Each structure stands twice: as C-alpha cells, then as structure tokens.
PDB file of C-alpha atoms in Angstrom:
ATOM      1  CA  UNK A 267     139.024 102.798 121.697  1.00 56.00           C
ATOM      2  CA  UNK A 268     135.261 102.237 121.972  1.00 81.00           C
ATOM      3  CA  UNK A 269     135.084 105.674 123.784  1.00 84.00           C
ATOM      4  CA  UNK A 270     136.856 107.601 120.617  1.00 85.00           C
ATOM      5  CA  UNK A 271     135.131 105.701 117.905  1.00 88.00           C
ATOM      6  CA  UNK A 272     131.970 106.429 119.378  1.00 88.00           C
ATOM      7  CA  UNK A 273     132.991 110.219 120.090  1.00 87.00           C
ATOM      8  CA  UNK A 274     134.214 110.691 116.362  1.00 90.00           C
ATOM      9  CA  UNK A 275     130.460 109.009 115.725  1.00 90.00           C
ATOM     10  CA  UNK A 276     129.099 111.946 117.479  1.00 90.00           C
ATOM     11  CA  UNK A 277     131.043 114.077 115.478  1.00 90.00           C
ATOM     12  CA  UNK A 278     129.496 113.299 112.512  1.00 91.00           C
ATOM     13  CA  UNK A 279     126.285 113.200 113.664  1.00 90.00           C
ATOM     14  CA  UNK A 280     127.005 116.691 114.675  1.00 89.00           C
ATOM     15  CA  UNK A 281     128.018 117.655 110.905  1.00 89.00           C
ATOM     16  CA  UNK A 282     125.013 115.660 109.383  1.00 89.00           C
ATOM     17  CA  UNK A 283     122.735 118.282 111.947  1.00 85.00           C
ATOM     18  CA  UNK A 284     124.848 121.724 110.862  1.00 82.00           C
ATOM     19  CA  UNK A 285     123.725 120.874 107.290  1.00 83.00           C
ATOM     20  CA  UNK A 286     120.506 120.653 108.284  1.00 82.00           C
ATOM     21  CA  UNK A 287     119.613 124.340 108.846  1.00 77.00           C
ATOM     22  CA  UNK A 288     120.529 124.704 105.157  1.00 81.00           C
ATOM     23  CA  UNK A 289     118.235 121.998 103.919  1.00 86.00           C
ATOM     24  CA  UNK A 290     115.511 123.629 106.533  1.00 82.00           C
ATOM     25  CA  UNK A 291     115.410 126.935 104.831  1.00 77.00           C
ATOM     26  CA  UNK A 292     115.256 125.293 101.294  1.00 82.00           C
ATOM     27  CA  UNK A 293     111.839 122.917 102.346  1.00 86.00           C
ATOM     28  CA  UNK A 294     110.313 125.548 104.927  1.00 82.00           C
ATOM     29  CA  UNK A 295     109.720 127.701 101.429  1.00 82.00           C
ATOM     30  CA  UNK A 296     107.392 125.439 100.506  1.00 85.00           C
ATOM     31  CA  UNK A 297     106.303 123.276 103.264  1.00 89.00           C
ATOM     32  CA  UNK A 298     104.390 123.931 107.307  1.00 90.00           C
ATOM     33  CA  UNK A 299     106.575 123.555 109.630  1.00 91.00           C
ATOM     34  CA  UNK A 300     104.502 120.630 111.113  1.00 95.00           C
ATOM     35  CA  UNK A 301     104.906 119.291 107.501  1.00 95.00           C
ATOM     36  CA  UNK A 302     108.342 119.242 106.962  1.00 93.00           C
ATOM     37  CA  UNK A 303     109.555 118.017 110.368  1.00 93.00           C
ATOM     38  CA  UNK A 304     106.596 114.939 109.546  1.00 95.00           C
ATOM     39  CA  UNK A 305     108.357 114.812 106.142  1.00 95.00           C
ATOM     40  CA  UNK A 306     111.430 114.532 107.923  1.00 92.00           C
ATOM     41  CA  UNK A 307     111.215 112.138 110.092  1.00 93.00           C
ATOM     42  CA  UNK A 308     108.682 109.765 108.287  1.00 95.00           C
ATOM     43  CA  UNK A 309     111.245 109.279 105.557  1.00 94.00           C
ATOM     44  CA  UNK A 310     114.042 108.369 108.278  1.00 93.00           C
ATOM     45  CA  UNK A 311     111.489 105.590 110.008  1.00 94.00           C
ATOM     46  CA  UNK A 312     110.506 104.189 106.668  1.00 94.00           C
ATOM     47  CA  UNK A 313     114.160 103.733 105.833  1.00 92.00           C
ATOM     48  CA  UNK A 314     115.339 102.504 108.925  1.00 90.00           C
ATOM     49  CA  UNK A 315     112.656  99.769 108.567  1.00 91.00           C
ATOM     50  CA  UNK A 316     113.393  98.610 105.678  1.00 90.00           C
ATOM     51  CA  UNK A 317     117.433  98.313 106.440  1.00 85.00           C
ATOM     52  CA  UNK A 318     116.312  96.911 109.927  1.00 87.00           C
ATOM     53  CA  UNK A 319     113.160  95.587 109.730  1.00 87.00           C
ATOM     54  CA  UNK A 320     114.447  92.133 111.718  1.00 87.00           C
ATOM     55  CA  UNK A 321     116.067  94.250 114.468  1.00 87.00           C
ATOM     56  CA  UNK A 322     112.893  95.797 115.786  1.00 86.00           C
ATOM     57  CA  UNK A 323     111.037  92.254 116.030  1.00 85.00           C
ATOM     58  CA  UNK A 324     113.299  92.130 119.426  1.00 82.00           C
ATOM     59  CA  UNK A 325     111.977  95.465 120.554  1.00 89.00           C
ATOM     60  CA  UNK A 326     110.710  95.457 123.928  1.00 90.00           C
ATOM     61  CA  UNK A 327     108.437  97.562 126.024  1.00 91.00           C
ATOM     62  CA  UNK A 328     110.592  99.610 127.699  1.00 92.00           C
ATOM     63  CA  UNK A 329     112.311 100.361 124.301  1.00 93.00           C
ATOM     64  CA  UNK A 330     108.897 101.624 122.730  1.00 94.00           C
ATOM     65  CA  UNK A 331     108.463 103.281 126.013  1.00 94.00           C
ATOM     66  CA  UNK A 332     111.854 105.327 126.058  1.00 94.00           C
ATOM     67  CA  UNK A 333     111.161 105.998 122.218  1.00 94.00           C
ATOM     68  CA  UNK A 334     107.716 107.547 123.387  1.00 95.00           C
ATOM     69  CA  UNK A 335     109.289 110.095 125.332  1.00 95.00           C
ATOM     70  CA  UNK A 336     112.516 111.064 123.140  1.00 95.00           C
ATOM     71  CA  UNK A 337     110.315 111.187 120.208  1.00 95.00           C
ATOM     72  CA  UNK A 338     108.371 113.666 122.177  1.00 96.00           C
ATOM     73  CA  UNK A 339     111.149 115.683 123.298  1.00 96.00           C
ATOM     74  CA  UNK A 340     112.693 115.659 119.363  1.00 94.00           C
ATOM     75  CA  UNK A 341     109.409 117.257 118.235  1.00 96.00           C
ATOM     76  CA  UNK A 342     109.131 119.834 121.055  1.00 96.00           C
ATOM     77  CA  UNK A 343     113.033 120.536 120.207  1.00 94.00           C
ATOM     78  CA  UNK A 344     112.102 121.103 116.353  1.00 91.00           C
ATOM     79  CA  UNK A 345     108.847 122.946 116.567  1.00 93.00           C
ATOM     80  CA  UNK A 346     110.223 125.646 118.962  1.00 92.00           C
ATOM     81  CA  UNK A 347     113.277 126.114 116.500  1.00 84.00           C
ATOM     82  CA  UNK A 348     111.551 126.494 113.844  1.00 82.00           C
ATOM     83  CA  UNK A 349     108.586 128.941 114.958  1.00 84.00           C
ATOM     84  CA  UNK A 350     111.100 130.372 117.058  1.00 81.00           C
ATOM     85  CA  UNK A 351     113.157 131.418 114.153  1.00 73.00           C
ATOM     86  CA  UNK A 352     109.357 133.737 113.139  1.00 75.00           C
ATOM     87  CA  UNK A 353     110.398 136.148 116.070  1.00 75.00           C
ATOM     88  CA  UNK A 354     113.617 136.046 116.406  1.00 73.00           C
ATOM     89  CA  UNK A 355     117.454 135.839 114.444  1.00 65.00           C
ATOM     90  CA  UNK A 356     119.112 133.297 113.469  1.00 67.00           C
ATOM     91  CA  UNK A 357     122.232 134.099 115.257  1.00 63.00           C
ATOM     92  CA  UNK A 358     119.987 134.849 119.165  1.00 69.00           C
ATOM     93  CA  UNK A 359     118.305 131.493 117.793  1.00 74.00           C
ATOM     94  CA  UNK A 360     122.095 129.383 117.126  1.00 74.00           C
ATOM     95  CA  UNK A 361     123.598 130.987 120.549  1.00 73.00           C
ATOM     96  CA  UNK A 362     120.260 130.272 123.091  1.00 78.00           C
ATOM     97  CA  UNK A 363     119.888 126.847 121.484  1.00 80.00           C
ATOM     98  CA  UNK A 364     123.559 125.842 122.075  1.00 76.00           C
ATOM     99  CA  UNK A 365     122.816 126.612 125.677  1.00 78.00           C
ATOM    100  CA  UNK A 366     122.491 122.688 125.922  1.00 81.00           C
ATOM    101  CA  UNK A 367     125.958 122.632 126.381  1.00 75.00           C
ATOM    102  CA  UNK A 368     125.486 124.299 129.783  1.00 76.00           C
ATOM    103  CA  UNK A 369     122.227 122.862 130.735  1.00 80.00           C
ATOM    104  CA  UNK A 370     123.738 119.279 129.821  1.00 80.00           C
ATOM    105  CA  UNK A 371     125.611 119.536 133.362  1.00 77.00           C
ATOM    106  CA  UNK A 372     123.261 121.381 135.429  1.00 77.00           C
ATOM    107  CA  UNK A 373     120.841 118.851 134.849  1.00 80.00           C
ATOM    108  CA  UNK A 374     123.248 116.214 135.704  1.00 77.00           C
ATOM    109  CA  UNK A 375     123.993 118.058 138.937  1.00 77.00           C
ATOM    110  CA  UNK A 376     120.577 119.598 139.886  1.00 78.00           C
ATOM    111  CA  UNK A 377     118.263 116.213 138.721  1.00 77.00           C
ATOM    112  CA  UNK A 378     120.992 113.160 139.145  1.00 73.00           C
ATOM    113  CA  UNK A 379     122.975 114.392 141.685  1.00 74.00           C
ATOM    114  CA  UNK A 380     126.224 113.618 139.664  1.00 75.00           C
ATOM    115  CA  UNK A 381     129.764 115.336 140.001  1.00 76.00           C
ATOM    116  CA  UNK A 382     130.624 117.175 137.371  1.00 71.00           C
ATOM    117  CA  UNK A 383     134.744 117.013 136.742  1.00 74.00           C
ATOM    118  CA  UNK A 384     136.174 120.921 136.715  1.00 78.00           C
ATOM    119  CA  UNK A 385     137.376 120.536 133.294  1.00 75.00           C
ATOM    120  CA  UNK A 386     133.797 119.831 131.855  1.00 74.00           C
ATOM    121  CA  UNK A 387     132.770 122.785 133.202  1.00 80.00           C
ATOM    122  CA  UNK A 388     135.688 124.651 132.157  1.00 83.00           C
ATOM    123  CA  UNK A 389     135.477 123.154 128.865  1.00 79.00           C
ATOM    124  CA  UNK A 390     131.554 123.967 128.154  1.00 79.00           C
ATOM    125  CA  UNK A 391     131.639 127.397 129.350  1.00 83.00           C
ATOM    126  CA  UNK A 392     134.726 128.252 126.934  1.00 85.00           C
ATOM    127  CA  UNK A 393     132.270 126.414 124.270  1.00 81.00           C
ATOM    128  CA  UNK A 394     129.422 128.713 125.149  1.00 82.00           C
ATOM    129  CA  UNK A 395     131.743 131.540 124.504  1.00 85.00           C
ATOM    130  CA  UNK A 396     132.762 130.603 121.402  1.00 80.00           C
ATOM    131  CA  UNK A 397     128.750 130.045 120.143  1.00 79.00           C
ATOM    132  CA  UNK A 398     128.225 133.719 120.957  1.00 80.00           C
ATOM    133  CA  UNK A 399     131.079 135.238 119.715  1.00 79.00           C
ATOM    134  CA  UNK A 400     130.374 132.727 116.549  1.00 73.00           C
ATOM    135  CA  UNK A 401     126.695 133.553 116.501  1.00 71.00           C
ATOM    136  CA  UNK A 402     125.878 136.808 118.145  1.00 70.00           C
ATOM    137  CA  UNK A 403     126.174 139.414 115.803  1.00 62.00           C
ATOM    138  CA  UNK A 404     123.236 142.378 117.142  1.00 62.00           C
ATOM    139  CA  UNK A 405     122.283 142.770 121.039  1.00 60.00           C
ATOM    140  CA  UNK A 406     120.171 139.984 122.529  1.00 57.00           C
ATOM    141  CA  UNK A 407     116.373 140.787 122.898  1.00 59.00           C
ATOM    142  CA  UNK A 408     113.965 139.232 124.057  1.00 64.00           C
ATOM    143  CA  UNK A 409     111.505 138.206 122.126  1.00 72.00           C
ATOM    144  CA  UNK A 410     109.033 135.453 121.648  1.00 81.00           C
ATOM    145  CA  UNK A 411     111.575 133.319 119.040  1.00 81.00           C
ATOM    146  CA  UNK A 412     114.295 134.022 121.961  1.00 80.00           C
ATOM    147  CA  UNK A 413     111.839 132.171 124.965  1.00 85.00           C
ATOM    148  CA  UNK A 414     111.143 129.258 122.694  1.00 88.00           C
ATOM    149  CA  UNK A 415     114.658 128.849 121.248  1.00 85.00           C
ATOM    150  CA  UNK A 416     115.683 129.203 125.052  1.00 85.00           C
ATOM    151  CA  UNK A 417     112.839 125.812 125.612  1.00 91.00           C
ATOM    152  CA  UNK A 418     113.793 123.845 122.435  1.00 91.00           C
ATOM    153  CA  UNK A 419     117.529 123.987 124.413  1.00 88.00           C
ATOM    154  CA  UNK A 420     115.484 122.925 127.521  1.00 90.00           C
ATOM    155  CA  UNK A 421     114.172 120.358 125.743  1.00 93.00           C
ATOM    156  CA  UNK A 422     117.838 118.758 123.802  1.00 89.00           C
ATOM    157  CA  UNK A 423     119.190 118.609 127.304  1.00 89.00           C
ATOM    158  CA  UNK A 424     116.404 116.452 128.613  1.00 91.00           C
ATOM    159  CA  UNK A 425     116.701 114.219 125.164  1.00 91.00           C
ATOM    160  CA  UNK A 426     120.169 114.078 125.635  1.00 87.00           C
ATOM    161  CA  UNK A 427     119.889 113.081 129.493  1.00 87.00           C
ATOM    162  CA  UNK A 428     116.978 110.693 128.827  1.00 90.00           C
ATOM    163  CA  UNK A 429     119.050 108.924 125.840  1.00 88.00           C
ATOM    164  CA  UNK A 430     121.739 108.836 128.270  1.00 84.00           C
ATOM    165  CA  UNK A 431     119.239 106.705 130.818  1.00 86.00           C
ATOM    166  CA  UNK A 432     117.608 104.714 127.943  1.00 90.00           C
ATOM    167  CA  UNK A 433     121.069 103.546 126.491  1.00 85.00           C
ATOM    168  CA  UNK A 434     121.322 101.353 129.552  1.00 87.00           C
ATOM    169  CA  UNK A 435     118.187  99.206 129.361  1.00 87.00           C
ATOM    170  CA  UNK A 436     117.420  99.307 125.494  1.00 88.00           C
ATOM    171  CA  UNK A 437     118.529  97.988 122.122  1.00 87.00           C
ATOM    172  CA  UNK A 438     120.169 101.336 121.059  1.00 84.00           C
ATOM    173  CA  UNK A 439     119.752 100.828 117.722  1.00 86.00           C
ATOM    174  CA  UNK A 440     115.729 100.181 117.835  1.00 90.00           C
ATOM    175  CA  UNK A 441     115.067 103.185 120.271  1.00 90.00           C
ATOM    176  CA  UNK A 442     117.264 105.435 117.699  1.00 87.00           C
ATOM    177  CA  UNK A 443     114.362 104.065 114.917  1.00 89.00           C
ATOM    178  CA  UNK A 444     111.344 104.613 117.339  1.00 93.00           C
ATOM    179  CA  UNK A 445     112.053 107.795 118.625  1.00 91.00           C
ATOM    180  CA  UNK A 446     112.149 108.636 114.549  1.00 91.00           C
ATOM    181  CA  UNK A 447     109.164 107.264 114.129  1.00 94.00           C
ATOM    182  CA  UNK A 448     107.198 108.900 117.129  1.00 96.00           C
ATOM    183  CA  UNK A 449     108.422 112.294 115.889  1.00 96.00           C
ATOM    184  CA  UNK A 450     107.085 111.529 112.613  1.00 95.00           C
ATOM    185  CA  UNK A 451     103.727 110.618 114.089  1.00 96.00           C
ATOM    186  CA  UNK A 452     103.517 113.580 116.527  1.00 97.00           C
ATOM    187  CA  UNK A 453     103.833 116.078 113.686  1.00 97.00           C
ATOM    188  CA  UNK A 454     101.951 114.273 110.931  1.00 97.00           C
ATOM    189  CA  UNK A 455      98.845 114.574 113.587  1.00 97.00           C
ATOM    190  CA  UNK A 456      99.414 118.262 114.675  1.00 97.00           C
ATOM    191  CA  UNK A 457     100.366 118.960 110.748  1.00 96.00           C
ATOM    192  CA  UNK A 458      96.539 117.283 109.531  1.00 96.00           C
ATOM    193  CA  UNK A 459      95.064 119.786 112.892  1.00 96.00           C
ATOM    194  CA  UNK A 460      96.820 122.995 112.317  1.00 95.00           C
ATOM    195  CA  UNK A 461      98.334 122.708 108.346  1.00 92.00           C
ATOM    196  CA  UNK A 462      97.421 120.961 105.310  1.00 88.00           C
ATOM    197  CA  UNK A 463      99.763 118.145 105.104  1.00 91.00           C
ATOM    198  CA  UNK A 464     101.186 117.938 101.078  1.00 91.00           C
ATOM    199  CA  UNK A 465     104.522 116.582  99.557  1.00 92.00           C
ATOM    200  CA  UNK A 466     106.717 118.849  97.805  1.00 90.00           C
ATOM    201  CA  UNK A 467     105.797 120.700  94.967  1.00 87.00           C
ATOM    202  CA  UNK A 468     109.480 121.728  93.699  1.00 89.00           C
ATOM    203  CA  UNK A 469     112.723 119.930  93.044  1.00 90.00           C
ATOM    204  CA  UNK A 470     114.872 122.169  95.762  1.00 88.00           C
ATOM    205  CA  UNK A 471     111.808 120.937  98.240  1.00 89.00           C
ATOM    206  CA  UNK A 472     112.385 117.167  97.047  1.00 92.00           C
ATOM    207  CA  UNK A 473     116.370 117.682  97.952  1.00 92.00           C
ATOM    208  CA  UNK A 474     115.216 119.099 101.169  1.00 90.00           C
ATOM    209  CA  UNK A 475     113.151 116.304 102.562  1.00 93.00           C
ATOM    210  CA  UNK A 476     115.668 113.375 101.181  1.00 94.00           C
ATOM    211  CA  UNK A 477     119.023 115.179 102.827  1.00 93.00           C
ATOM    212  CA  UNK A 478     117.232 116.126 106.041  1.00 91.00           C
ATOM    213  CA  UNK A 479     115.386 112.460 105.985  1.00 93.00           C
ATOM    214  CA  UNK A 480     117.879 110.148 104.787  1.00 92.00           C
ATOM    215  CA  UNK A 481     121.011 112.658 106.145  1.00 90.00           C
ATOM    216  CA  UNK A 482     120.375 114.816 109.132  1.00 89.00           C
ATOM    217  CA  UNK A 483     117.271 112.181 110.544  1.00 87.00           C
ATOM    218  CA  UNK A 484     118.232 109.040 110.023  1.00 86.00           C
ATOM    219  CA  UNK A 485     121.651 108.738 110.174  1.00 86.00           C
ATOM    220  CA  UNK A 486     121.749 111.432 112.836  1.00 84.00           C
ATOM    221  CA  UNK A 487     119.836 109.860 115.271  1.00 77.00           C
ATOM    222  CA  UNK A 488     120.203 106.418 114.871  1.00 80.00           C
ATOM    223  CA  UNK A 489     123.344 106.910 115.168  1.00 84.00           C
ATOM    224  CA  UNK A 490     123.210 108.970 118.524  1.00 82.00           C
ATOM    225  CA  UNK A 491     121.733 106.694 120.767  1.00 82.00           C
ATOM    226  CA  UNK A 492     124.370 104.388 119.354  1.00 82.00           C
ATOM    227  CA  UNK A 493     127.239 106.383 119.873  1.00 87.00           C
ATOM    228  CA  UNK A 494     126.085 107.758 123.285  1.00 83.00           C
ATOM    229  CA  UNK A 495     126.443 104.647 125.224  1.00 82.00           C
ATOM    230  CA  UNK A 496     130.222 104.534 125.208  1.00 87.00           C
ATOM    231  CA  UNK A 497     130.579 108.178 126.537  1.00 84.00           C
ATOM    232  CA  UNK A 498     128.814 111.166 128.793  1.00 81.00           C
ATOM    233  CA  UNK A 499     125.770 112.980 128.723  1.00 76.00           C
ATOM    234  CA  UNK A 500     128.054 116.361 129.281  1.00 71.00           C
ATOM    235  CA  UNK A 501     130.897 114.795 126.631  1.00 79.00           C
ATOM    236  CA  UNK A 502     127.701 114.429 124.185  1.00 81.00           C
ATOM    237  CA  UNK A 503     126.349 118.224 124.943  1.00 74.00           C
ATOM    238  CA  UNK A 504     130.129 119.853 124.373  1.00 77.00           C
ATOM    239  CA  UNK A 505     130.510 117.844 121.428  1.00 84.00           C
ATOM    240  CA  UNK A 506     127.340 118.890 119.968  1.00 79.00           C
ATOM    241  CA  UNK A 507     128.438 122.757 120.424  1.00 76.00           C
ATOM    242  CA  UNK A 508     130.103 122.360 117.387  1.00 80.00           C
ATOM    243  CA  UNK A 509     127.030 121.942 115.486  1.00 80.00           C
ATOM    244  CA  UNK A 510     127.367 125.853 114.546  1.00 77.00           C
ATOM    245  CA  UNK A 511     130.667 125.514 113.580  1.00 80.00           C
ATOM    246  CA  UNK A 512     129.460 123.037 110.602  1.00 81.00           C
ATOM    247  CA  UNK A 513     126.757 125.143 109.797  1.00 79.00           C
ATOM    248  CA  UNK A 514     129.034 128.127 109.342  1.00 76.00           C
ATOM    249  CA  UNK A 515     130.909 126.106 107.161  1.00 77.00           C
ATOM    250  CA  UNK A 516     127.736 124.560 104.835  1.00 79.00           C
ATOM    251  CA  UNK A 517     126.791 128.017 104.722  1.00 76.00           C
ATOM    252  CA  UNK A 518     130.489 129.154 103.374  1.00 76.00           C
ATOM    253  CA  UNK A 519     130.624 126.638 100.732  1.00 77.00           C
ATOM    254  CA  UNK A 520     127.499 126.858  99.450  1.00 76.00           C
ATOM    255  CA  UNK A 521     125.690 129.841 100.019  1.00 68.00           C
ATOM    256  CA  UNK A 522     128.727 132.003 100.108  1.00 73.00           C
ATOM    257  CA  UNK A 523     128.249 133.136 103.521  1.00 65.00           C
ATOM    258  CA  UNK A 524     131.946 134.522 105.413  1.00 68.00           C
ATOM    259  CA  UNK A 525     132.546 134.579 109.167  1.00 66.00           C
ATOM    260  CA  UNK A 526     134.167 137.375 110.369  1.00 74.00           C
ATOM    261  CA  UNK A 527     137.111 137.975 112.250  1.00 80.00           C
ATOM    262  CA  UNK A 528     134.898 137.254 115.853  1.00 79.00           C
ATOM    263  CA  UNK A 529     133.376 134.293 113.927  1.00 74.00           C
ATOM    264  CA  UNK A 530     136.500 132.466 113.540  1.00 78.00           C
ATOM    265  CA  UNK A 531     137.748 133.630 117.355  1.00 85.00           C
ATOM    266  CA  UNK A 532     134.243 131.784 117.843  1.00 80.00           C
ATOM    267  CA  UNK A 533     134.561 128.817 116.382  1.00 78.00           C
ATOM    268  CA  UNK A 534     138.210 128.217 117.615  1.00 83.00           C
ATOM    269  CA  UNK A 535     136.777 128.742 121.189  1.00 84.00           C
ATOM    270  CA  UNK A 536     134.409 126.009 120.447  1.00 80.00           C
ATOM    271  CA  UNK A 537     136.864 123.439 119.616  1.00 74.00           C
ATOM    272  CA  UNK A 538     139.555 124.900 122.629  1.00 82.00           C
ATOM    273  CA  UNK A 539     135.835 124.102 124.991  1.00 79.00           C
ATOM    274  CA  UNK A 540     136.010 120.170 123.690  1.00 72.00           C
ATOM    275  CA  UNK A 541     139.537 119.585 123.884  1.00 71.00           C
ATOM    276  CA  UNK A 542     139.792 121.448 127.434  1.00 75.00           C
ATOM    277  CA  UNK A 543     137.042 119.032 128.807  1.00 67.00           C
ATOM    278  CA  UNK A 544     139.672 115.959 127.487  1.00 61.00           C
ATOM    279  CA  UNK A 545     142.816 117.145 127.886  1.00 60.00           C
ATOM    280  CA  UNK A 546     142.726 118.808 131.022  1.00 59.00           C
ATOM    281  CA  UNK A 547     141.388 115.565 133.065  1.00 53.00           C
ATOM    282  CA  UNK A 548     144.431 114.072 131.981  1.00 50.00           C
ATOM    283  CA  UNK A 549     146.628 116.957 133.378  1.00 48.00           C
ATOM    284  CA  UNK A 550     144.780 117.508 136.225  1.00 46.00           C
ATOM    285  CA  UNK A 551     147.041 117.027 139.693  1.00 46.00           C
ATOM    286  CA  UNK A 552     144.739 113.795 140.875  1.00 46.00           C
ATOM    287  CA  UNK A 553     145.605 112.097 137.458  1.00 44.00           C
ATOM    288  CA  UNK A 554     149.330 113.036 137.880  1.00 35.00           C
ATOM    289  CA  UNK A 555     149.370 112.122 141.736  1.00 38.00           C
ATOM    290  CA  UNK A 556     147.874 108.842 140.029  1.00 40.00           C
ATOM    291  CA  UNK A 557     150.691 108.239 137.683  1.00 37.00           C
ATOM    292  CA  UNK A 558     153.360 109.214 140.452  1.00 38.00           C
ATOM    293  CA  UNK A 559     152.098 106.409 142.914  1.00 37.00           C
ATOM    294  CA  UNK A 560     151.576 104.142 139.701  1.00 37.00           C
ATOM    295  CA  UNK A 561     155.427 104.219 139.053  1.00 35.00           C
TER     296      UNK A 561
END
C-alpha cells in the first residue's frame, strides 16, 4: 500500500509540474529567467519554513550535503529549459526533456550496475514514443535550445538518481526543503550577476510566482523526495513522462489549445508505457512459475 500511495503522490507531483509551463510563460513576460526560477523557489523555502520550521532543527550534515547537490542539479535542470526554449520549440524542447525516462535506466545500468526488469524497459520506451508522437509536431533540428534541453534531461536523471541515494540516509522531508532553498540561492546570485533581480510588476506575474512557488515548487518537491522512497528511480522517471500529458491538458482548458489526432495516440502511449512497466512484471513467466510452485 505504501508503494501505491506514494506512486499516486508522484502523480500529482507530476500534474502540479505540467501546470507549471503555463505559469512559466505568464512570469517569463515580465521577469529574467534567473529571476523567476529565484522567485520560484525562494517563495517555496520561505513557506516550507514556516509550516516546518521544527523539522529542520534535526537536519543533519549529510542532509544539507545531499540538498547541496540536488539543489544544484534543480537549477541546472531549469536554466537549460528555459534558455533552451530561446533556440528551440516547445514541442523538440517537451520530447528531448522527457528523455529522462530513458536515461533514468541507463544510468542505473551504466553508473550502479543495477538490473533493469524487461518490462521497465519495455514500458519507458513505449513512453518515449508516446512524448514524440504527443510533442513532435515539425522535424527535429538541432539547435542550441535542442543541446541544452537534451542536458537539462541529463541533469533530471542525475536528480532523480541522487534523490533516489539521498532518500536512504536523510530526513526526506528536510532535504525536499533544502534542495528548495539551494535553488533559490543559486539563482538569486547568478540573477544579481547577469539580471536585475525585481518582483513583479503585474497581477498575471504575481499569479505566476505564487502557483509556481506555493504549487509546482513546494508541493512538488517536497513532496518528491517523500514519495520516492517507497518506489524506483526508473518507476519515478516513467511516471514523470506523463508530465506532458498534464500540460496538454492545462493548455486545453485554459488556453484553448487541441491535440490532434497523433496527440491523443501520444498521450495514450504514455499511459500504455506506465502500466506496461506494472502490469507486465506481474505476468511475466518467473512471476507465474512463482505462483505455480506457491500453490
């Protein structure tokens, strides 16, 4: 039960981050990119003080340690997104971003020497699919938005495989607030070097900063860390695929924007990729040889 609760955790964390690309064109009219992504993330770290201000008097070195380094890999995941998007589309940014989902289990191959089961491999590559089909609508070039969209994925599978290793050792809930606040931090510095840092100057700004901060930051990734413990790095990747999916759908209901008919062979390849990954263990021949010799 812990393992679905905290699954159907991710899954909302996942929804609270599709939103966010609406939110991200409404503040970026206004605000640096540095800027908004200090915005961002300073709001989540002041909130998630004050609600748990007496958790984080038990934080520990190797919790501020871990938060160092995610909080580092959220900001290099953020900035190349969003000076990607300069040079690029949105739909080459959406599909080479939601590469995760592959690199998720290389990495875990390749740099931990884990075994990957067949169907999560089965099950992210159908995901994959369904993000270009969903999000490729032109033919991929490459461009200079393409090669840093291609490193801010780089850079979520690391975070994801690092929160995966942190989870272990720390107080999940404090390293989901420091890695907030180190974000925060990072940009604030590089936003007073290469921007001049303001607050915003129009109400569609305000609602910006207080859905991505409150919303898409603080909830999100507080909640992540949380979450993660009770399931898999690659189970966390292929449930994050369906990030575009909820962005298609913000976008639908209040921008007006309509998939078409490949959109919506897209998404359902998505959600075929996360079911795959769980249903097919359970079907495989070694689980039925199991239930065979358990009767």
């Amino acid at each position: 039960m812990k393992v679905r609760k905290a699954e159907l955790l991710l899954v909302l964390v996942t929804m609270f981050w599709g939103s966010s690309y609406l939110f991200m064109k409404m503040g970026l009219n206004t605000l640096g990119e540095f800027n908004l992504i200090a915005l961002r993330f300073g709001l989540a770290f002041l909130l998630a003080i004050f609600l748990f201000h007496k958790r984080l008097r038990q934080v520990n070195f190797r919790t501020i340690k871990y938060g160092v380094v995610l909080g580092f890999l959220l900001l290099g995941v953020f900035s190349c997104i969003t000076f990607g998007l300069k040079t690029t589309t949105t739909s080459n940014a959406g599909f080479l971003v939601a590469l995760t989902v592959v690199f998720v289990p290389m990495f875990e191959v390749l740099v931990f020497k884990k075994k990957v089961q067949p169907q999560q491999i089965f099950g992210s590559f159908l995901a994959i699919s369904g993000i270009g089909l969903l999000t490729l609508t032109s033919t991929l070039h490459i461009q200079p938005g393409d090669l840093l969209c291609l490193l801010a994925a780089l850079f979520y599978a690391v975070q994801i495989m690092v929160t995966g290793k942190a989870v272990k050792h720390c107080d999940t809930l404090c390293l989901g607030i420091l890695q907030l606040g180190f974000v925060g931090g990072y940009a604030f510095i590089l936003s007073v070097i290469f921007e001049s840092p303001a607050l915003p100057s129009t109400i569609p700004g305000w609602i910006s900063i207080l859905a991505l901060g409150i919303i898409c930051s603080a909830f999100g990734f507080i909640l992540q860390p949380i979450a993660q413990k009770y399931t898999t790095p690659t189970r966390t990747g292929l449930i994050f695929s369906l990030e575009p999916v909820f962005a298609a759908f913000f976008g639908y209901w209040f921008v007006g924007e309509q998939l078409s008919l490949q959109g919506y062979a897209g998404a359902c390849l998505v959600l075929l990729g996360i079911l795959a990954s769980e249903l097919l263990g359970k079907i495989s021949p070694a689980s039925l040889l199991k239930k065979r010799q358990a009767h």
